CSV table of C-alpha atoms and ligand atoms in Angstrom, one decimal:
chain,number,residue,atom,x,y,z
T,1,MET,CA,49.1,46.9,171.7
T,2,ARG,CA,49.7,48.4,175.1
T,3,SER,CA,47.0,49.2,177.6
T,4,ASN,CA,47.9,52.0,179.9
T,5,SER,CA,46.2,50.9,183.0
T,6,GLY,CA,47.8,51.7,186.3
T,7,SER,CA,47.8,54.4,188.9
T,8,ALA,CA,49.9,57.0,187.1
T,9,TRP,CA,46.7,58.9,186.2
T,10,ALA,CA,45.4,59.5,189.7
T,11,SER,CA,43.0,62.3,189.1
T,12,LYS,CA,45.3,64.9,190.5
T,13,SER,CA,44.9,67.2,187.5
T,14,ILE,CA,41.3,68.1,188.5
T,15,ALA,CA,41.1,71.9,189.0
T,16,ASP,CA,40.3,73.0,192.4
T,17,PRO,CA,38.5,76.3,192.0
T,18,ALA,CA,39.6,77.4,195.5
T,19,ARG,CA,43.2,77.0,194.5
T,20,THR,CA,43.1,78.2,190.9
T,21,GLY,CA,41.4,81.5,192.0
T,22,ALA,CA,40.1,81.7,188.5
T,23,ALA,CA,36.6,82.4,189.6
T,24,GLY,CA,35.4,85.8,190.8
T,25,ALA,CA,32.5,86.2,193.3
T,26,GLY,CA,29.0,84.9,193.2
T,27,GLU,CA,27.7,83.3,190.0
T,28,THR,CA,31.2,82.9,188.5
T,29,ALA,CA,32.4,81.0,191.5
T,30,ARG,CA,29.4,78.8,191.6
T,31,GLN,CA,29.8,78.0,187.9
T,32,ALA,CA,33.5,77.3,188.4
T,33,LEU,CA,32.7,74.9,191.2
T,34,THR,CA,30.0,73.1,189.2
T,35,LEU,CA,32.4,72.8,186.3
T,36,ALA,CA,35.2,71.5,188.5
T,37,ARG,CA,32.8,68.9,189.9
T,38,MET,CA,31.6,67.9,186.4
T,39,ASN,CA,35.2,67.7,185.3
T,40,ALA,CA,36.1,65.5,188.3
T,41,ASN,CA,33.3,63.2,187.4
T,42,SER,CA,33.8,63.4,183.6
T,43,PRO,CA,32.8,60.1,182.1
T,44,LEU,CA,35.0,60.5,179.1
T,45,CYS,CA,38.7,60.9,179.7
T,46,LEU,CA,41.9,61.5,177.8
T,47,ARG,CA,44.8,60.3,179.8
T,48,LEU,CA,48.0,62.1,178.9
T,49,ASP,CA,51.4,60.8,179.8
T,50,SER,CA,53.6,63.7,180.9
T,51,GLU,CA,56.7,61.5,181.1
T,52,ALA,CA,56.2,60.3,177.6
T,53,LEU,CA,55.8,63.8,176.2
T,54,VAL,CA,58.9,65.0,177.9
T,55,SER,CA,60.8,61.9,176.9
T,56,ASN,CA,59.8,62.4,173.3
T,57,TRP,CA,61.0,66.0,173.4
T,58,ARG,CA,64.3,65.0,175.0
T,59,ALA,CA,64.9,62.3,172.4
T,60,LEU,CA,64.2,64.7,169.5
T,61,ASP,CA,66.5,67.3,171.2
T,62,ARG,CA,69.3,64.7,171.4
T,63,MET,CA,68.8,63.7,167.8
T,64,SER,CA,69.1,67.3,166.8
T,65,GLY,CA,72.6,67.6,168.1
T,66,SER,CA,73.6,71.2,168.7
T,67,ALA,CA,70.5,72.7,167.2
T,68,ALA,CA,67.9,73.9,169.7
T,69,CYS,CA,64.7,71.9,169.8
T,70,GLY,CA,61.4,73.8,169.9
T,71,ALA,CA,57.8,72.5,169.8
T,72,ALA,CA,54.8,73.1,167.5
T,73,VAL,CA,51.8,73.6,169.8
T,74,LYS,CA,49.3,74.9,167.2
T,75,ALA,CA,45.7,73.7,167.2
T,76,ASP,CA,45.7,73.5,171.0
T,77,GLY,CA,48.9,71.4,171.1
T,78,TYR,CA,47.5,69.0,168.5
T,79,GLY,CA,44.5,68.5,170.6
T,80,LEU,CA,46.2,67.6,173.9
T,81,GLY,CA,46.0,71.1,175.4
T,82,ALA,CA,48.6,73.7,174.4
T,83,GLU,CA,48.9,75.2,177.9
T,84,ALA,CA,49.6,71.9,179.6
T,85,VAL,CA,52.1,70.9,176.8
T,86,VAL,CA,54.0,74.3,177.1
T,87,ARG,CA,54.2,74.1,180.9
T,88,ARG,CA,55.7,70.6,180.7
T,89,LEU,CA,58.1,71.2,177.9
T,90,THR,CA,59.3,74.6,179.3
T,91,GLU,CA,60.1,72.8,182.5
T,92,ALA,CA,62.1,70.3,180.5
T,93,GLY,CA,64.1,73.1,178.8
T,94,CYS,CA,62.2,73.8,175.6
T,95,ARG,CA,62.2,77.5,174.7
T,96,ASP,CA,60.8,78.0,171.2
T,97,PHE,CA,57.1,77.4,170.6
T,98,PHE,CA,55.0,77.7,167.5
T,99,VAL,CA,51.2,78.4,167.1
T,100,ALA,CA,49.2,79.2,164.0
T,101,THR,CA,47.1,82.3,165.1
T,102,TRP,CA,47.2,85.2,167.5
T,103,ALA,CA,44.2,83.8,169.4
T,104,GLU,CA,46.3,80.7,170.1
T,105,ALA,CA,49.2,83.0,171.1
T,106,GLU,CA,47.0,84.9,173.5
T,107,ARG,CA,46.0,81.8,175.3
T,108,LEU,CA,49.7,81.1,176.0
T,109,ARG,CA,50.6,84.6,177.1
T,110,GLY,CA,53.4,84.6,179.7
T,111,LEU,CA,53.9,80.8,179.5
T,112,ALA,CA,56.2,80.3,176.6
T,113,PRO,CA,59.7,81.8,176.7
T,114,SER,CA,59.6,82.3,172.9
T,115,LEU,CA,56.4,82.1,170.8
T,116,SER,CA,56.0,82.4,167.1
T,117,VAL,CA,52.8,82.8,165.1
T,118,LEU,CA,52.9,80.9,161.8
T,119,HIS,CA,50.2,82.7,160.0
T,120,GLY,CA,52.1,86.0,160.3
T,121,VAL,CA,50.3,89.3,160.5
T,122,ARG,CA,47.2,90.0,158.5
T,123,ALA,CA,46.1,93.7,158.6
T,124,GLY,CA,43.5,92.7,161.2
T,125,ASP,CA,46.1,91.1,163.5
T,126,MET,CA,48.3,94.2,163.8
T,127,ALA,CA,46.9,95.6,167.1
T,128,ALA,CA,47.1,92.2,168.8
T,129,ALA,CA,50.5,91.5,167.3
T,130,LEU,CA,52.1,94.8,168.3
T,131,GLU,CA,50.9,94.4,171.9
T,132,SER,CA,51.9,90.7,172.2
T,133,ASP,CA,55.1,89.1,173.4
T,134,ALA,CA,54.8,86.6,170.5
T,135,ARG,CA,56.6,87.1,167.2
T,136,PRO,CA,54.9,87.0,163.8
T,137,VAL,CA,56.4,84.6,161.2
T,138,LEU,CA,56.1,87.1,158.3
T,139,CYS,CA,55.2,85.1,155.2
T,140,THR,CA,54.5,87.6,152.4
T,141,PRO,CA,56.2,90.7,151.2
T,142,GLU,CA,53.1,92.6,152.2
T,143,GLN,CA,53.4,91.3,155.8
T,144,VAL,CA,57.1,92.3,155.9
T,145,LEU,CA,56.2,95.9,154.8
T,146,ARG,CA,53.3,96.1,157.2
T,147,TRP,CA,55.5,95.0,160.1
T,148,LYS,CA,58.3,97.5,159.1
T,149,ASP,CA,55.8,100.4,158.6
T,150,ALA,CA,54.4,99.8,162.1
T,151,GLY,CA,57.8,99.7,163.6
T,152,GLY,CA,57.1,96.1,164.8
T,153,GLY,CA,59.7,94.5,167.0
T,154,PRO,CA,61.4,91.1,166.8
T,155,CYS,CA,59.9,88.8,164.1
T,156,ASP,CA,60.5,85.6,162.2
T,157,VAL,CA,60.3,85.2,158.4
T,158,MET,CA,59.0,82.2,156.4
T,159,VAL,CA,60.8,81.5,153.1
T,160,ASP,CA,59.3,79.1,150.6
T,161,THR,CA,61.9,76.6,149.3
T,162,GLY,CA,59.5,74.5,147.3
T,163,MET,CA,56.4,73.6,149.2
T,164,ASN,CA,54.5,76.5,147.6
T,165,ARG,CA,52.5,77.0,150.7
T,166,LEU,CA,53.4,80.0,152.8
T,167,GLY,CA,56.5,82.2,152.5
T,168,ILE,CA,58.4,84.8,150.6
T,169,SER,CA,60.7,83.6,147.7
T,170,PRO,CA,64.4,83.0,148.3
T,171,GLU,CA,65.0,85.8,145.8
T,172,ASP,CA,62.9,88.3,147.8
T,173,ALA,CA,64.7,87.1,151.0
T,174,VAL,CA,68.1,88.3,149.7
T,175,SER,CA,66.8,91.4,147.8
T,176,GLY,CA,67.0,93.7,150.7
T,177,LEU,CA,63.3,93.3,151.6
T,178,LEU,CA,64.3,92.0,155.0
T,179,ASP,CA,66.8,94.8,155.8
T,180,GLY,CA,65.9,96.7,159.0
T,181,LEU,CA,63.8,93.8,160.5
T,182,ALA,CA,64.7,92.5,163.9
T,183,LEU,CA,64.8,89.1,162.3
T,184,GLU,CA,65.1,86.4,164.9
T,185,THR,CA,64.6,83.2,162.8
T,186,LEU,CA,64.5,82.5,159.1
T,187,ILE,CA,62.1,79.5,158.7
T,188,SER,CA,61.3,77.2,155.9
T,189,HIS,CA,59.2,74.0,155.8
T,190,LEU,CA,59.7,70.6,154.2
T,191,ALA,CA,57.0,69.2,152.0
T,192,CYS,CA,58.1,65.6,152.0
T,193,ALA,CA,60.1,65.0,155.2
T,194,ASP,CA,58.2,61.8,155.9
T,195,GLU,CA,59.3,60.3,152.5
T,196,ASP,CA,62.6,59.5,150.9
T,197,SER,CA,62.1,62.2,148.3
T,198,PRO,CA,64.5,64.2,146.2
T,199,MET,CA,62.5,67.2,147.3
T,200,ASN,CA,64.3,67.1,150.7
T,201,ALA,CA,67.7,67.7,149.3
T,202,VAL,CA,66.4,70.4,146.9
T,203,GLN,CA,64.7,72.3,149.7
T,204,ARG,CA,67.7,71.9,152.0
T,205,ALA,CA,70.1,73.3,149.4
T,206,ARG,CA,67.8,76.3,148.6
T,207,PHE,CA,67.6,77.0,152.3
T,208,ALA,CA,71.3,76.6,153.0
T,209,ALA,CA,72.1,79.0,150.2
T,210,LEU,CA,70.4,81.8,152.2
T,211,ALA,CA,72.8,81.4,155.2
T,212,GLY,CA,74.5,84.7,156.0
T,213,ARG,CA,72.6,86.5,153.3
T,214,THR,CA,69.7,87.7,155.5
T,215,PRO,CA,69.7,89.6,158.8
T,216,ALA,CA,68.4,86.4,160.5
T,217,ARG,CA,70.0,85.4,163.8
T,218,ARG,CA,69.0,81.8,163.4
T,219,MET,CA,67.8,79.4,160.7
T,220,SER,CA,65.2,76.6,161.1
T,221,LEU,CA,64.0,74.0,158.6
T,222,ALA,CA,63.1,70.7,160.2
T,223,ASN,CA,59.8,69.4,161.5
T,224,SER,CA,59.6,66.0,163.3
T,225,CYS,CA,60.5,63.9,160.3
T,226,GLY,CA,63.0,66.5,159.1
T,227,ILE,CA,65.0,65.8,162.3
T,228,ALA,CA,65.3,62.2,161.2
T,229,LEU,CA,66.8,63.3,157.8
T,230,GLY,CA,70.1,64.0,159.5
T,231,SER,CA,72.3,66.8,160.8
T,232,GLY,CA,72.3,68.6,157.4
T,233,PHE,CA,68.7,69.5,158.1
T,234,HIS,CA,69.0,70.7,161.6
T,235,PHE,CA,70.4,74.2,161.2
T,236,ASP,CA,70.0,76.2,164.4
T,237,LEU,CA,66.5,75.2,165.5
T,238,VAL,CA,64.1,72.3,164.8
T,239,ARG,CA,60.3,72.5,165.2
T,240,PRO,CA,58.8,69.0,165.9
T,241,GLY,CA,55.1,68.7,166.5
T,242,ILE,CA,53.6,65.3,165.8
T,243,ALA,CA,56.5,63.2,167.2
T,244,LEU,CA,56.2,65.0,170.5
T,245,TYR,CA,52.6,63.7,170.8
T,246,GLY,CA,53.3,60.1,169.8
T,247,GLY,CA,53.4,60.2,166.0
T,248,ALA,CA,56.4,58.2,164.5
T,249,LEU,CA,55.9,58.7,160.8
T,250,VAL,CA,59.3,57.4,159.8
T,251,PRO,CA,61.1,54.2,161.0
T,252,ALA,CA,63.9,56.2,162.5
T,253,LEU,CA,61.5,57.8,165.0
T,254,ALA,CA,59.7,54.6,166.0
T,255,PRO,CA,62.2,53.4,168.6
T,256,VAL,CA,62.3,56.8,170.4
T,257,VAL,CA,58.7,58.1,170.2
T,258,ARG,CA,56.4,57.0,173.0
T,259,GLN,CA,52.6,57.0,173.1
T,260,VAL,CA,51.2,60.0,174.9
T,261,VAL,CA,47.5,59.9,174.4
T,262,GLN,CA,45.1,57.3,175.8
T,263,PRO,CA,41.3,57.8,175.6
T,264,ARG,CA,39.3,56.1,178.2
T,265,ALA,CA,35.5,55.7,177.9
T,266,GLU,CA,32.7,54.6,180.2
T,267,ILE,CA,30.1,51.9,179.8
T,268,LEU,CA,26.6,53.5,179.8
T,269,GLN,CA,24.7,50.3,179.4
T,270,ARG,CA,25.4,46.6,179.2
T,271,ARG,CA,23.0,44.4,177.3
T,272,ARG,CA,22.6,40.9,175.9
T,273,VAL,CA,21.9,40.9,172.2
T,274,ALA,CA,20.0,37.9,171.1
T,275,ALA,CA,21.1,35.8,168.1
T,276,GLY,CA,19.8,37.4,164.9
T,277,GLU,CA,19.5,40.9,166.4
T,278,SER,CA,21.6,43.8,165.1
T,279,VAL,CA,23.5,46.6,166.8
T,280,GLY,CA,23.7,50.3,165.9
T,281,TYR,CA,22.9,52.4,162.8
T,282,ASN,CA,22.2,50.6,159.6
T,283,ALA,CA,22.4,47.3,161.4
T,284,ILE,CA,25.9,46.6,160.0
T,285,TRP,CA,26.6,44.1,162.8
T,286,ARG,CA,24.4,41.1,163.5
T,287,ALA,CA,24.7,38.6,166.3
T,288,GLU,CA,25.4,35.1,165.2
T,289,ALA,CA,24.8,33.9,168.7
T,290,ASP,CA,23.6,35.5,171.9
T,291,THR,CA,26.2,38.2,172.6
T,292,GLU,CA,27.2,40.4,175.5
T,293,VAL,CA,27.5,44.0,174.4
T,294,ALA,CA,28.5,47.2,176.2
T,295,ILE,CA,27.7,50.7,175.0
T,296,LEU,CA,30.5,53.3,175.4
T,297,ASN,CA,30.1,57.1,175.7
T,298,ILE,CA,32.6,57.8,172.8
T,299,GLY,CA,31.9,58.5,169.2
T,300,TYR,CA,33.0,60.4,166.1
T,301,ALA,CA,32.4,63.8,167.7
T,302,ASP,CA,35.2,62.8,170.0
T,303,GLY,CA,37.5,61.9,167.1
T,304,TYR,CA,36.7,58.2,167.3
T,305,PHE,CA,35.8,58.1,163.7
T,306,ARG,CA,33.3,55.9,161.8
T,307,ALA,CA,36.4,54.1,160.3
T,308,PHE,CA,36.6,52.2,163.6
T,309,SER,CA,33.2,50.7,163.0
T,310,ASN,CA,33.4,46.9,163.2
T,311,SER,CA,37.2,47.3,163.4
T,312,GLY,CA,38.4,49.2,166.5
T,313,ALA,CA,38.7,47.8,170.0
T,314,ALA,CA,38.8,48.6,173.7
T,315,PHE,CA,41.0,47.1,176.3
T,316,GLU,CA,40.3,46.0,179.8
T,317,HIS,CA,43.0,44.3,181.8
T,318,GLY,CA,44.8,43.0,178.7
T,319,ARG,CA,41.6,41.7,177.2
T,320,THR,CA,40.7,43.0,173.7
T,321,LEU,CA,37.0,44.0,173.3
T,322,PRO,CA,36.2,44.5,169.7
T,323,VAL,CA,34.0,47.4,168.4
T,324,ILE,CA,30.9,46.1,166.8
T,325,GLY,CA,28.6,47.9,164.4
T,326,ARG,CA,28.8,51.5,163.4
T,327,VAL,CA,30.5,54.2,165.5
T,328,SER,CA,27.8,56.9,166.2
T,329,MET,CA,28.3,60.5,167.1
T,330,ASP,CA,28.4,59.9,170.8
T,331,LEU,CA,28.3,56.2,171.3
T,332,THR,CA,30.2,53.0,170.3
T,333,ALA,CA,29.3,49.4,171.0
T,334,ILE,CA,31.9,46.8,172.0
T,335,ARG,CA,31.7,43.1,172.6
T,336,VAL,CA,32.2,42.1,176.2
T,337,ASP,CA,31.6,38.3,176.4
T,338,ALA,CA,35.2,38.1,177.4
T,339,ALA,CA,34.7,40.4,180.4
T,340,PRO,CA,31.6,39.2,182.3
T,341,HIS,CA,32.4,41.4,185.3
T,342,LEU,CA,32.2,44.7,183.3
T,343,ALA,CA,29.2,46.7,184.2
T,344,GLU,CA,27.5,50.0,183.7
T,345,GLY,CA,29.8,52.8,185.0
T,346,ASP,CA,33.0,50.8,184.5
T,347,ARG,CA,35.7,52.3,182.2
T,348,VAL,CA,37.8,50.8,179.4
T,349,ASP,CA,40.8,52.0,177.4
T,350,ILE,CA,40.3,52.6,173.8
T,351,ASP,CA,42.9,51.0,171.5
T,352,PHE,CA,44.5,54.2,170.2
T,353,ALA,CA,48.2,53.3,169.6
T,354,LEU,CA,48.6,56.3,167.3
T,355,MET,CA,50.3,54.9,164.2
T,356,ASP,CA,48.2,51.7,164.3
T,357,ALA,CA,45.0,53.7,164.7
T,358,ALA,CA,46.1,55.8,161.7
T,359,ARG,CA,46.7,52.8,159.5
T,360,GLN,CA,43.5,51.2,160.6
T,361,SER,CA,41.3,54.3,160.0
T,362,GLY,CA,43.1,55.5,156.9
T,363,MET,CA,43.6,58.9,158.6
T,364,SER,CA,46.8,60.6,159.5
T,365,PRO,CA,47.9,60.8,163.1
T,366,TYR,CA,47.6,64.5,162.8
T,367,GLU,CA,43.9,64.3,162.0
T,368,LEU,CA,43.3,61.8,164.7
T,369,LEU,CA,44.9,63.9,167.4
T,370,THR,CA,43.5,67.3,166.3
T,371,ALA,CA,39.9,65.9,166.1
T,372,MET,CA,39.7,64.7,169.7
T,373,GLY,CA,37.4,67.5,170.6
T,374,GLN,CA,36.2,69.2,173.8
T,375,ARG,CA,34.3,66.4,175.6
T,376,TYR,CA,37.2,64.7,177.2
T,377,SER,CA,38.5,65.7,180.6
T,378,ARG,CA,42.3,65.9,179.9
T,379,GLN,CA,44.1,64.2,182.8
T,380,TRP,CA,47.9,64.4,182.8
T,381,SER,CA,49.9,61.8,184.7
T,382,GLU,CA,52.4,63.3,187.0
V,1,PLP,C1,53.0,72.1,162.0
V,1,PLP,C2,54.4,72.6,161.7
V,1,PLP,C3,55.5,72.0,162.2
V,1,PLP,C4,55.5,70.8,163.0
V,1,PLP,O1,55.4,69.7,162.1
V,1,PLP,P1,55.3,68.1,162.5
V,1,PLP,O2,55.2,67.4,161.2
V,1,PLP,O3,54.0,68.0,163.3
V,1,PLP,O4,56.5,67.8,163.2
V,1,PLP,C5,56.7,72.7,162.0
V,1,PLP,N1,56.8,73.8,161.3
V,1,PLP,C6,55.7,74.4,160.7
V,1,PLP,C7,55.9,75.6,159.9
V,1,PLP,C8,54.5,73.8,160.9
V,1,PLP,O5,53.4,74.4,160.3
């Protein structure tokens, strides 16, 4: 597995409060300055590869032929930081972005050329929705009527073609329910795009049957894996998420999807563990001989799950440094006999090649990314 050492991640992304102008006077300015310093000095870092992100989007865009290629940036851009993702993909030419909630939409105000909110409009969302630039993806007949009654503007509609998650039925979609809506995109979602399943053709056929029978200007079916199912699934717009962020869930995506996320942790303490002694909770690792051990500032609260206990690894200059013992909430031990020079304050890359990490932990790449949490400084390469 590849270690992303090198100079691409020069800490250029650290916010300079004087430049951002985010802080007001007095206390706020002092807090912003303190935060910026803490961030600059953050001992736990998520290095994010801008070029890989953009390259992944371009590859998916190419695979999608004449269909437009959007981006799902819900759950804070799958944990990478939605704002940073939207800025980079917009610059690359992406226009259509998808979030789950109105709070997520609010954080992207003014950044995304086109933004859709997948949860639609609950009654409690109406004030925010009517005032927002984002469009609701209306997903129940009640939501459709609510939006019409309020004289809401452009919207999208989710139609359920077999997943039985969100969406109005195909029958309702052609019943006249949607008449009068400023319907931008009719959307449906594939249940089994990452498998060779008969469900894919069934959903595709049900969706294609709606073409020209609703007021929709565009139609959109495919997520990341749906793109790999071929041109019959592309319609007018595709909505990849996980593949943008390094998740190649089907073989066809593996050659084009690059790793974007690289966690980097710091050694808080180096110690020699004597033969017969154990390391960590429940003493699940025991030294057969005297062993050099480093304690890292990363744990399951950072999405580095207990499944990596006694099985994960860190990298340092191409050397593999295995995780030993149980991963704790904020700490993980690695074996460093192979790296005698490593000392307190040094940093190592965590082995986090996404699909390998998913296999190894038994978790999905979606879960691994969205669990990364708030303790990392997120540093984008330029
Ligand atoms: C999350 C989501 C996507 C993106 O799916 P990936 O599998 O991450 O590519 C697309 N469409 C909808 C409706 C979604 O909820």
